Coordinates of C-alpha atoms (C1' of nucleotides) in Angstrom, one line a residue:
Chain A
X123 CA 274.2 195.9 70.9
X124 CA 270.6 195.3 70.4
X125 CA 268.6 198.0 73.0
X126 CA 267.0 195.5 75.1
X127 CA 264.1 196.1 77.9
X128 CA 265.6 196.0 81.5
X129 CA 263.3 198.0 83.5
X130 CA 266.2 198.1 86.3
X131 CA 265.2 199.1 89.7
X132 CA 261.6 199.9 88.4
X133 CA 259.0 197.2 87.5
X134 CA 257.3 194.6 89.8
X135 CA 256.7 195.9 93.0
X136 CA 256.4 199.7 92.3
X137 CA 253.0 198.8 90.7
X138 CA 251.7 196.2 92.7
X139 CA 252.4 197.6 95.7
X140 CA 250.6 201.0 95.2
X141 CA 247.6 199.2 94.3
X142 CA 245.3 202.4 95.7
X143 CA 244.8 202.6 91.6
X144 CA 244.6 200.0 88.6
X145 CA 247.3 198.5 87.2
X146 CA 246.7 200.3 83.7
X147 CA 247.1 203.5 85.6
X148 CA 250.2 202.2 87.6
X149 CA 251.6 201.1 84.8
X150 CA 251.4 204.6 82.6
X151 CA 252.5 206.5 85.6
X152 CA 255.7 203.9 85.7
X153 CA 256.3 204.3 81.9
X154 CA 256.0 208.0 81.7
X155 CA 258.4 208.6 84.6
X156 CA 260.9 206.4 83.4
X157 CA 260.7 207.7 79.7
X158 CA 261.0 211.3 81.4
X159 CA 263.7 210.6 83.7
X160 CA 265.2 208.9 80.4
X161 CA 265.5 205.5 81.5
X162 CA 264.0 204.2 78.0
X163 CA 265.7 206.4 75.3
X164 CA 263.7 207.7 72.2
X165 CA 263.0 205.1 69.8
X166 CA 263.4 202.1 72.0
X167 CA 260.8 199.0 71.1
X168 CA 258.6 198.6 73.5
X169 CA 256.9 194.7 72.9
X170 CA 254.3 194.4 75.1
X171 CA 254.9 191.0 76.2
X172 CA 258.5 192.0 77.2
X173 CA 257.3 195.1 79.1
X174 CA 254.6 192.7 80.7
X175 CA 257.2 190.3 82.3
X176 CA 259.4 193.1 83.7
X177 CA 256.7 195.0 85.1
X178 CA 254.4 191.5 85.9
X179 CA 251.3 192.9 84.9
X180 CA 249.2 190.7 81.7
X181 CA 248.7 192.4 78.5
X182 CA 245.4 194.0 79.3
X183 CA 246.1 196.5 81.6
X184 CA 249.6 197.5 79.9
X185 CA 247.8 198.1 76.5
X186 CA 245.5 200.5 78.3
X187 CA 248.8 202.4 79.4
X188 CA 250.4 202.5 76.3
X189 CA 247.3 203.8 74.5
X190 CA 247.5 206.3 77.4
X191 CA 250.8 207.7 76.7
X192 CA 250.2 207.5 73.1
X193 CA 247.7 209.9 73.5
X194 CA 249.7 212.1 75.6
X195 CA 252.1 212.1 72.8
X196 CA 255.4 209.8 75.0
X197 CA 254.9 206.6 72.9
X198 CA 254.5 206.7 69.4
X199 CA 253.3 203.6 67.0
X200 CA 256.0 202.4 63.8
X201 CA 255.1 201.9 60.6
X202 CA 253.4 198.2 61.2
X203 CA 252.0 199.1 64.8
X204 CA 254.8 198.7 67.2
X205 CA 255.0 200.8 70.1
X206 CA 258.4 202.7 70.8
X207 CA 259.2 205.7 72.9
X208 CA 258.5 208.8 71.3
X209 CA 261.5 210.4 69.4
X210 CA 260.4 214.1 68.4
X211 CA 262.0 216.2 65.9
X212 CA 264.0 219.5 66.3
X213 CA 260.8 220.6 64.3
X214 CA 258.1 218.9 66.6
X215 CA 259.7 220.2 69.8
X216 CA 259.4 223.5 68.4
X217 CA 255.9 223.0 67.8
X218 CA 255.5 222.0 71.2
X219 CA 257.0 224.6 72.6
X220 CA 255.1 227.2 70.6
X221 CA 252.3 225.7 71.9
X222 CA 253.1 225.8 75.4
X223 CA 254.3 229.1 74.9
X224 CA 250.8 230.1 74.8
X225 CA 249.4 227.8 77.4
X226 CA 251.8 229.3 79.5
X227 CA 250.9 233.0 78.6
X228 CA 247.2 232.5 79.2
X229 CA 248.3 230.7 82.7
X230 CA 250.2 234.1 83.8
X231 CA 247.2 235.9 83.1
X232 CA 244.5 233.8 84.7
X233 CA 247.3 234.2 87.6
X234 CA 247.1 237.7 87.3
X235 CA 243.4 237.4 88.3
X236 CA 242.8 234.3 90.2
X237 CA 246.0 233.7 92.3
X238 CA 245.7 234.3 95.8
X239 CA 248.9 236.6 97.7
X240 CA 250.0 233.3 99.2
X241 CA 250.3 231.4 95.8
X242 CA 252.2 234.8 94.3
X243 CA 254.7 234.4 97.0
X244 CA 255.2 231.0 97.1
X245 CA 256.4 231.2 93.4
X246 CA 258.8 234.3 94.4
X247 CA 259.7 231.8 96.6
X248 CA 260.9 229.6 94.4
X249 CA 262.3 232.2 92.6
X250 CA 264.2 233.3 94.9
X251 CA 265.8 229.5 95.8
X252 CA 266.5 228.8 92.4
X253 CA 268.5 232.1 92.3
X254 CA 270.2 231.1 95.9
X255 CA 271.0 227.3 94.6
X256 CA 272.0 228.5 91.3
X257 CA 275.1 226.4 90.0
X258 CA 275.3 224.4 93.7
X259 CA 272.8 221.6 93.5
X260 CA 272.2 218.8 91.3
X261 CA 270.9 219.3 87.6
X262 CA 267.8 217.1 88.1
X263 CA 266.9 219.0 91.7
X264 CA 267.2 222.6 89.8
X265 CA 265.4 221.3 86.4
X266 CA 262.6 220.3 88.8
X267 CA 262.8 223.1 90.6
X268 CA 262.2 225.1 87.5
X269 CA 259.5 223.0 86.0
X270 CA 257.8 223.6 89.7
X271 CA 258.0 226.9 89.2
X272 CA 256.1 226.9 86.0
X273 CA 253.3 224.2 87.1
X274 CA 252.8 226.4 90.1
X275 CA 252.0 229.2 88.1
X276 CA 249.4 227.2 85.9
X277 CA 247.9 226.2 88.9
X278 CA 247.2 229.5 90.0
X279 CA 245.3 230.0 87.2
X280 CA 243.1 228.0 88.6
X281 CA 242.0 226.6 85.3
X282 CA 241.7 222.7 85.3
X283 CA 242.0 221.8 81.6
X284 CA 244.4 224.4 81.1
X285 CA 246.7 222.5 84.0
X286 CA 246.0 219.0 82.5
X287 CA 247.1 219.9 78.6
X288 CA 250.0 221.9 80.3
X289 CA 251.1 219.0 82.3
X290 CA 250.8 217.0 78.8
X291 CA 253.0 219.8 76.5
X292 CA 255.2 219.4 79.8
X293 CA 255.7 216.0 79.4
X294 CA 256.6 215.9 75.8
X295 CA 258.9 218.6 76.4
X296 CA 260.7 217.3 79.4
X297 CA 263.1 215.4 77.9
X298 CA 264.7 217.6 75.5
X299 CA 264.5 220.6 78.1
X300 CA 266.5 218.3 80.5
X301 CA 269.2 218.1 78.3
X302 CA 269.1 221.4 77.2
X303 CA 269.5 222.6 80.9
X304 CA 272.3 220.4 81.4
X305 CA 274.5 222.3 78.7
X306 CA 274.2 225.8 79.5
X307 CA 273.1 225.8 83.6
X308 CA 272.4 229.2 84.6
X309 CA 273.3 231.3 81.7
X310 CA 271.8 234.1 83.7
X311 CA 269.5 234.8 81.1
X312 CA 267.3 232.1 82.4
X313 CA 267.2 233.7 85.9
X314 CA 266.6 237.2 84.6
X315 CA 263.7 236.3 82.7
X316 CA 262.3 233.8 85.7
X317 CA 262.5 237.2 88.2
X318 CA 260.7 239.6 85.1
X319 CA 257.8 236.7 85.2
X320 CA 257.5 236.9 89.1
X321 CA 257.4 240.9 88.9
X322 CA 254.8 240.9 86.4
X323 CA 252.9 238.7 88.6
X324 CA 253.5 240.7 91.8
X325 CA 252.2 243.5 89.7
X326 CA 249.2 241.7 88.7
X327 CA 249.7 242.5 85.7
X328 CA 248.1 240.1 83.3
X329 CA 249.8 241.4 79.6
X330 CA 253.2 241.8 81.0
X331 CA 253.2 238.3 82.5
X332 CA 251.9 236.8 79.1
X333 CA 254.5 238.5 77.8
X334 CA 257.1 237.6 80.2
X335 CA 256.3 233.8 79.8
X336 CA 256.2 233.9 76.0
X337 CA 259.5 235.4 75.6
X338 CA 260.9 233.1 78.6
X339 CA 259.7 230.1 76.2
X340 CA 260.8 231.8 73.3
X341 CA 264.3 231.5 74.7
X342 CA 264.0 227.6 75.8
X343 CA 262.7 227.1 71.7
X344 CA 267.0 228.7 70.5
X345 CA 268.6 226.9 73.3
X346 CA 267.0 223.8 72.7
X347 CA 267.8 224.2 69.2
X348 CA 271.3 224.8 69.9
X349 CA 272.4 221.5 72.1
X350 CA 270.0 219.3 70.0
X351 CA 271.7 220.6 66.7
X352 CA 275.2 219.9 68.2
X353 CA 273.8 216.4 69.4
X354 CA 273.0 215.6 65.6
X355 CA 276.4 216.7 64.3
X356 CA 277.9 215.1 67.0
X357 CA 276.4 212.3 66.3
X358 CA 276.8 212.3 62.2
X359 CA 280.6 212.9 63.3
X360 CA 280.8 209.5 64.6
X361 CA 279.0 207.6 61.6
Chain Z
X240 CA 212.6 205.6 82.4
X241 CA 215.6 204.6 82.4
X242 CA 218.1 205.9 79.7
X243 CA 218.5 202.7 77.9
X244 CA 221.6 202.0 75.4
X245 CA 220.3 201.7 71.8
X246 CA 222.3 202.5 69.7
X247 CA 220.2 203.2 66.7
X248 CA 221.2 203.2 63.2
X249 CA 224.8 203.3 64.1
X250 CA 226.3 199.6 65.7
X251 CA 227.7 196.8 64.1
X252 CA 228.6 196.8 60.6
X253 CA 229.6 200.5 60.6
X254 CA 232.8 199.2 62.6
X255 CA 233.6 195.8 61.0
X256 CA 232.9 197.4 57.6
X257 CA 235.7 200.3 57.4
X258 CA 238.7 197.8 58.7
X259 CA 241.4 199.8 58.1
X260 CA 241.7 200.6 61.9
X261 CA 241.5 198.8 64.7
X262 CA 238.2 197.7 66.2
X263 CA 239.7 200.2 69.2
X264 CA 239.4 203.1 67.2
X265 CA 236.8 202.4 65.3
X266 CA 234.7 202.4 68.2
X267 CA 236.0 205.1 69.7
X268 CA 235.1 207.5 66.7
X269 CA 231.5 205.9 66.4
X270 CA 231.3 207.0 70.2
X271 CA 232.9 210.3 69.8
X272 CA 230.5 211.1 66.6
X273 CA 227.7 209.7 68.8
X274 CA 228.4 212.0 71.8
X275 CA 229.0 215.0 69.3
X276 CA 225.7 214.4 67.5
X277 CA 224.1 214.0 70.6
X278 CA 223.1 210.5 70.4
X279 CA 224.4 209.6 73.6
X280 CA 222.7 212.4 75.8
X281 CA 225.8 213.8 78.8
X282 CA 225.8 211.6 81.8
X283 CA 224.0 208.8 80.0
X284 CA 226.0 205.7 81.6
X285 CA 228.2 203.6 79.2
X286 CA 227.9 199.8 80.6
X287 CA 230.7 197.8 78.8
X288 CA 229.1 195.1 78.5
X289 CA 226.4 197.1 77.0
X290 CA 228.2 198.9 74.6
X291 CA 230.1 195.8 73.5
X292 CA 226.6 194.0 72.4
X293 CA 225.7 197.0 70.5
X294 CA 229.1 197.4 68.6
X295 CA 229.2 194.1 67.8
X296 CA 233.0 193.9 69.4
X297 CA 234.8 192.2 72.5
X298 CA 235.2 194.2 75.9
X299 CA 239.3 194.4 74.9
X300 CA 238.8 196.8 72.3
X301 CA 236.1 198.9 73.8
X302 CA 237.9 199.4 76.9
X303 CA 240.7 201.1 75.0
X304 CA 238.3 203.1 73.0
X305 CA 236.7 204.2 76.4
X306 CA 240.6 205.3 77.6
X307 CA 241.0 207.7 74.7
X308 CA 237.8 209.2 75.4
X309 CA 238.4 209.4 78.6
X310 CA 241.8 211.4 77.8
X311 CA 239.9 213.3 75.3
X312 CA 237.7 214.5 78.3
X313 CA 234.1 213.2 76.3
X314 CA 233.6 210.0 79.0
X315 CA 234.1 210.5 82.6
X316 CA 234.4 207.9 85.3
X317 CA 232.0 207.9 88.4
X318 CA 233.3 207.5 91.9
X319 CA 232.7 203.7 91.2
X320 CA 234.9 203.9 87.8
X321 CA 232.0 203.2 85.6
X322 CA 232.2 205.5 82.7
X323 CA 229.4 207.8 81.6
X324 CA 229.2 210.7 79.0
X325 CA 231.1 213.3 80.0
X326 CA 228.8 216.4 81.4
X327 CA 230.6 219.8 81.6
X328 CA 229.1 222.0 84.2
X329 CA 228.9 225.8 83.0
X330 CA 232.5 226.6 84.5
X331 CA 233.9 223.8 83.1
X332 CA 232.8 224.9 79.4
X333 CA 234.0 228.2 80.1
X334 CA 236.9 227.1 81.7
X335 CA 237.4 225.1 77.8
X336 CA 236.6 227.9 76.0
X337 CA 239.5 229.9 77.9
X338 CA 241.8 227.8 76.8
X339 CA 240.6 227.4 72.6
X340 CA 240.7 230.5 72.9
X341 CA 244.5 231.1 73.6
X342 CA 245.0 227.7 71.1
X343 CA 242.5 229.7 68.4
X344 CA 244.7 233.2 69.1
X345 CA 248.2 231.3 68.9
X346 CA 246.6 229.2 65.4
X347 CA 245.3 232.3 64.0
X348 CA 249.0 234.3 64.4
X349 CA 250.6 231.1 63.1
X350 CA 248.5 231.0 60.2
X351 CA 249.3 234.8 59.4
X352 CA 253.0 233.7 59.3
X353 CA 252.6 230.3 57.3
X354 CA 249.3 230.1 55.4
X355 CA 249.6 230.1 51.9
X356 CA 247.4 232.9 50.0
X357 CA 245.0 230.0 48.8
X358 CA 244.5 228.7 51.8
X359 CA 243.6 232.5 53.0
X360 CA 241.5 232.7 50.3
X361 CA 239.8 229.6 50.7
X362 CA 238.7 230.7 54.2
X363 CA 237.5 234.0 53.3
X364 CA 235.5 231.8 50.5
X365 CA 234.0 229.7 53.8
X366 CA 232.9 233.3 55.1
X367 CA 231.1 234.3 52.3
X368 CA 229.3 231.6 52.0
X369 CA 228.4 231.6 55.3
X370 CA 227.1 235.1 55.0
X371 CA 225.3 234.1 51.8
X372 CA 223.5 230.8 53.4
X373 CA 222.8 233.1 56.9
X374 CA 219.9 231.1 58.3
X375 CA 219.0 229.3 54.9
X376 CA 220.0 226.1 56.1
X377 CA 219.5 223.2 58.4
X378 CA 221.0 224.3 62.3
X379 CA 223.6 221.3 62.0
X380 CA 225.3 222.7 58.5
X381 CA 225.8 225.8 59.3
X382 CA 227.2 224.9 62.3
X383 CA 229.4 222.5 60.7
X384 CA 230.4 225.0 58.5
X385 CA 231.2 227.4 61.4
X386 CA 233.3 224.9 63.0
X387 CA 235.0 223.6 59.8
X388 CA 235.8 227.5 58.9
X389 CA 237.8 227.6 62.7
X390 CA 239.5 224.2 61.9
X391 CA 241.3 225.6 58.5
X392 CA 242.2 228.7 60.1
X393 CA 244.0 226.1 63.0
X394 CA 245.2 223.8 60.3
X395 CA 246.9 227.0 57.8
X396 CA 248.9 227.3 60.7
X397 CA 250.9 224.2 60.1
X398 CA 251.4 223.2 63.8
X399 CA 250.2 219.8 64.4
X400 CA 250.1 219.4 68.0
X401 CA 248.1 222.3 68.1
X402 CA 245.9 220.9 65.3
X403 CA 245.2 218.1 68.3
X404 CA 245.1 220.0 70.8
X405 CA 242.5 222.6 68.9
X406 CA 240.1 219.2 68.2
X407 CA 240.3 217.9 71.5
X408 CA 238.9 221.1 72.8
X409 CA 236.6 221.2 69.9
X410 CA 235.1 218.2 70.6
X411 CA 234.9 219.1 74.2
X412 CA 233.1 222.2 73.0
X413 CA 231.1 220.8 70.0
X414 CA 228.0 219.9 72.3
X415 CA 227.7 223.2 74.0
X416 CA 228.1 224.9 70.8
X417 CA 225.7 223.4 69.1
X418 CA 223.3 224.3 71.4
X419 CA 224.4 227.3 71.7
X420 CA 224.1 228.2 68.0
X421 CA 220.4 227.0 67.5
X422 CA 219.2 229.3 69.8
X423 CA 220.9 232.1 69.1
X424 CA 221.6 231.6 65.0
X425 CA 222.4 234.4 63.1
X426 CA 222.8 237.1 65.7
X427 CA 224.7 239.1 63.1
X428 CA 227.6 239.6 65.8
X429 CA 228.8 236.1 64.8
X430 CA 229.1 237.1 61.3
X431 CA 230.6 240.5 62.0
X432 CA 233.4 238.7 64.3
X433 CA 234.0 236.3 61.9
X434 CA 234.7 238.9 59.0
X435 CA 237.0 241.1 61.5
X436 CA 238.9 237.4 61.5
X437 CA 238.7 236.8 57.9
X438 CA 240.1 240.8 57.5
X439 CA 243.1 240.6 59.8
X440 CA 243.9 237.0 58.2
X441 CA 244.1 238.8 55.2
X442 CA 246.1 241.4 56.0
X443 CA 248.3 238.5 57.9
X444 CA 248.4 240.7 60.9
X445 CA 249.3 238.7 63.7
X446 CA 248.3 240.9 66.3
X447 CA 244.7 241.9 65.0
X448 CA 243.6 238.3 64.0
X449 CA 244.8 236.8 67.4
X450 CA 242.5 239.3 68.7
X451 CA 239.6 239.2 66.9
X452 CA 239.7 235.4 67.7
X453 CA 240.1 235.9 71.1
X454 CA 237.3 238.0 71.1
X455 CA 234.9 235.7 69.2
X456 CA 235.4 233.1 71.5
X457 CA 234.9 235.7 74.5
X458 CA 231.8 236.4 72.9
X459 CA 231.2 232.1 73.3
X460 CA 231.0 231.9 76.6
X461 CA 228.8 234.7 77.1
X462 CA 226.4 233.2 74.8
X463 CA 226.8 229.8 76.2
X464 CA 226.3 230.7 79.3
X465 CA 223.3 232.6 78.4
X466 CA 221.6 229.7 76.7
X467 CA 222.3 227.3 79.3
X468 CA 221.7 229.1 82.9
X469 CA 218.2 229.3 80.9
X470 CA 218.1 225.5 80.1
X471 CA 218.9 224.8 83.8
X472 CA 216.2 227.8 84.9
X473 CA 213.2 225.8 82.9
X474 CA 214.7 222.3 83.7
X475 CA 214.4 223.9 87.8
X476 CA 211.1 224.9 87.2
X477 CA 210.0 221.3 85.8
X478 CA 211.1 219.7 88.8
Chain M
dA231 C1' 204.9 200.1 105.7
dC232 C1' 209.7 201.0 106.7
dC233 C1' 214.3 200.0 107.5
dA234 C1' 218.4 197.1 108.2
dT235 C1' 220.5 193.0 106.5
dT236 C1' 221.5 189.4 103.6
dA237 C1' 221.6 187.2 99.0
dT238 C1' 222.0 187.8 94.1
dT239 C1' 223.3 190.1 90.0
dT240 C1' 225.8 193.3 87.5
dT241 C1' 230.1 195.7 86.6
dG242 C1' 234.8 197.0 85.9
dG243 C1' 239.7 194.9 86.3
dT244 C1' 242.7 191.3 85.1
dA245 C1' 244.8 187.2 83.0
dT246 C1' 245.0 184.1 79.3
dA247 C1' 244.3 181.8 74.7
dC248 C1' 244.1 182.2 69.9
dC249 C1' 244.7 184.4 65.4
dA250 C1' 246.7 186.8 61.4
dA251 C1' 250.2 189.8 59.9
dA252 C1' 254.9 191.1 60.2
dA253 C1' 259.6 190.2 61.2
dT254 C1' 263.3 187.1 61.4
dA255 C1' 265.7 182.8 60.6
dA256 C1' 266.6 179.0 57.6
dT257 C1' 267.3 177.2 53.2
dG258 C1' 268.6 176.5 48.5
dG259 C1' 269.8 177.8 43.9
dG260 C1' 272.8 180.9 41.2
Chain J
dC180 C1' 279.3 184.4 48.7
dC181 C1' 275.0 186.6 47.7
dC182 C1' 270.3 186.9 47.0
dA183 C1' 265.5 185.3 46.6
dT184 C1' 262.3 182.2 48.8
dT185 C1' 260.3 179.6 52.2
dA186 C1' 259.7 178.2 57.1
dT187 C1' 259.6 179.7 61.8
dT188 C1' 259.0 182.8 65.4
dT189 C1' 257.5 187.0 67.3
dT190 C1' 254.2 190.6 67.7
dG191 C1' 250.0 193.3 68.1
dG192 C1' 244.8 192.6 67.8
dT193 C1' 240.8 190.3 69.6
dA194 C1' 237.8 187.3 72.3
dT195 C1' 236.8 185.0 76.4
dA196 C1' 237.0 183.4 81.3
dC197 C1' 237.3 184.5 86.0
dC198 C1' 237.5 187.5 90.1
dA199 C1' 236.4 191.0 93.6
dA200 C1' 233.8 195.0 94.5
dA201 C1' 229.7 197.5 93.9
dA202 C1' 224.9 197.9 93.0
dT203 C1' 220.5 195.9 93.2
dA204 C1' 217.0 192.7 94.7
dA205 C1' 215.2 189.8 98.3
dT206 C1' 214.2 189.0 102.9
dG207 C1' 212.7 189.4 107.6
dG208 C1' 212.1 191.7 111.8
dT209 C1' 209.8 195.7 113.9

DNA sequence: ACCATTATTTTGGTATACCAAAATAATGGG
DNA sequence: CCCATTATTTTGGTATACCAAAATAATGGT
């Protein structure tokens, strides 16, 4: 069966409607959320002129928002210039993650410094659901509880680029840190770690925070590594 | 008088000779050299139409060129969406500078753990010379060479994404840099900082080199801001 | 001379037409 | 039946035309 473009419940109206911004924009913010929420699998084609008809948008504007998410690493150009969704490596998500990893690290400490008490306990907060919900909601609602917890702590930073190229790592790494949630939920480990990050926090204190956060994505970089590997055998299995 | 858009030597040919690319690209590095080098001054208003005319290309391609810049953070858009060259207050820079410097520190212990011995060497060989050449040479080489000597340290550590990441921030940087480094050349600090580097690369010591990088970029902003809270005091005083 | 208001121009956003290269389908010889 | 070769279609790259909003110039009343 040949992968073929059917933007489902998405496309027309979702972008024309919210027309407070231009289509281009519309349309990357459309693409990027379906690519996260994996309604266009790694690899898939994406022909422009297709993707124009099921979104009704012309060729300009969606260009625009393809360049856009090429930049921000979701959509990746073939060989002879075709666009298809971004399919990283076991390698490359590593690289991402170590990369984040640090983001993240220099996040906790600006945190440390620049967070007000309010913003501190709003992410105990959160800490403190997750660990009250754990194993009794949804995967999605939990995943995006836990990547909430992490943007709110960038944000406390209070360091604009650093939320921005965050946000981008983010979105490369959504993906493959959605599946890997989905295969081991709650392996305590993940909570343990989330509660030493909110103590180093509450302490204020900026090196064991860094610290904290590295080792936390240190962790996501094996588990990942794990599922992704059994994926591949999986899959080799079946050929 | 109004900044006008002249190009200069640069326009027309430059793009439709080197077709490897796209006209898209194309343009966009002849804009991003021209905003590095300083021939488009920051806040200097990019008029499409404009632009086009002096590139010698169709609005199509420009626009996308303007879009990666714009993700790149070297063109902003006003309130009214026309684009201009980007121009970082003082926090903003510094707010950059926070974050190479966690990139630099990650690139640098990366580099310690994957960096061949030649490649070691080869930077240590970019120190001496810079020692040797210390304010014998034009402002824009030696700068060049500065930046070039941070790049290989970046690159040794055979992450690509932070490669990106690391010239996306450098370009944001390049400008204020610059600046910064004519004023202040040679203020022996530099050199010293850069051998501590050069020393704890050497000894692949993860921990040391990510801190002597950190530092030397701490030491940036101070100097930065130093040069420019003086440019804004005389350009005060002028009006 | 100044300000509010209207007319004109300029500008970014979008759609469409056309082209060359690449991919795919069709064809024919072994 | 298979493979090389040619014809057709599809696809991304580019240029251009048109529109609405914004900026600027022109106008007129005080």
């Amino acid at each position: 069966m040949p992968e073929v473009v059917d933007l489902g419940g998405f496309a027309k109206q979702s972008i024309a409607l919210k027309r407070r911004t231009s289509l281009a924009d519309g349309a990357a913010d459309l693409l990027r959320e379906m690519i996260l929420l994996n309604k266009l699998s790694p690899g898939m084609p994406l022909p422009e002129r297709d993707i124009c008809a099921a979104l009704g948008i012309s060729r300009t504007p969606l260009r625009e928002a393809i360049r856009l998410l090429n930049v921000e690493g979701l959509i990746e150009y073939s060989a002879a210039r075709r666009p298809k969704v971004a399919n990283p490596s076991l390698q490359e998500i590593a690289a991402y993650l170590r990369v984040q990893g640090a983001l993240e690290a220099l996040g906790g400490e600006l945190a440390c410094a620049n967070a007000t008490d309010q913003e501190l306990e709003n992410i105990a907060g959160l800490n403190r659901e997750m660990i009250a919900m754990s194993g009794k909601e949804e995967p999605l609602v939990s995943f995006k509880r836990d990547m909430n917890f992490h943007c709110q702590i960038i944000a406390a930073g209070r360091n604009s680029p650093l939320v921005d190229t965050h946000a981008t790592y983010n979105a490369r790494l959504w993906r493959a840190r959605f599946v890997s949630s989905q295969r081991k939920m709650g392996r305590g480990s993940t909570l343990r770690e989330h509660q030493e990050i909110v103590d180093a926090l509450l302490e204020r204190d900026p090196k064991k925070t860094a610290k904290a956060l590295k080792h936390h994505l240190d962790t996501a970089v094996s588990n990942i590594s794990e599922v992704l590997e059994e994926q591949s055998r999986q899959l080799s299995s079946v050929l």
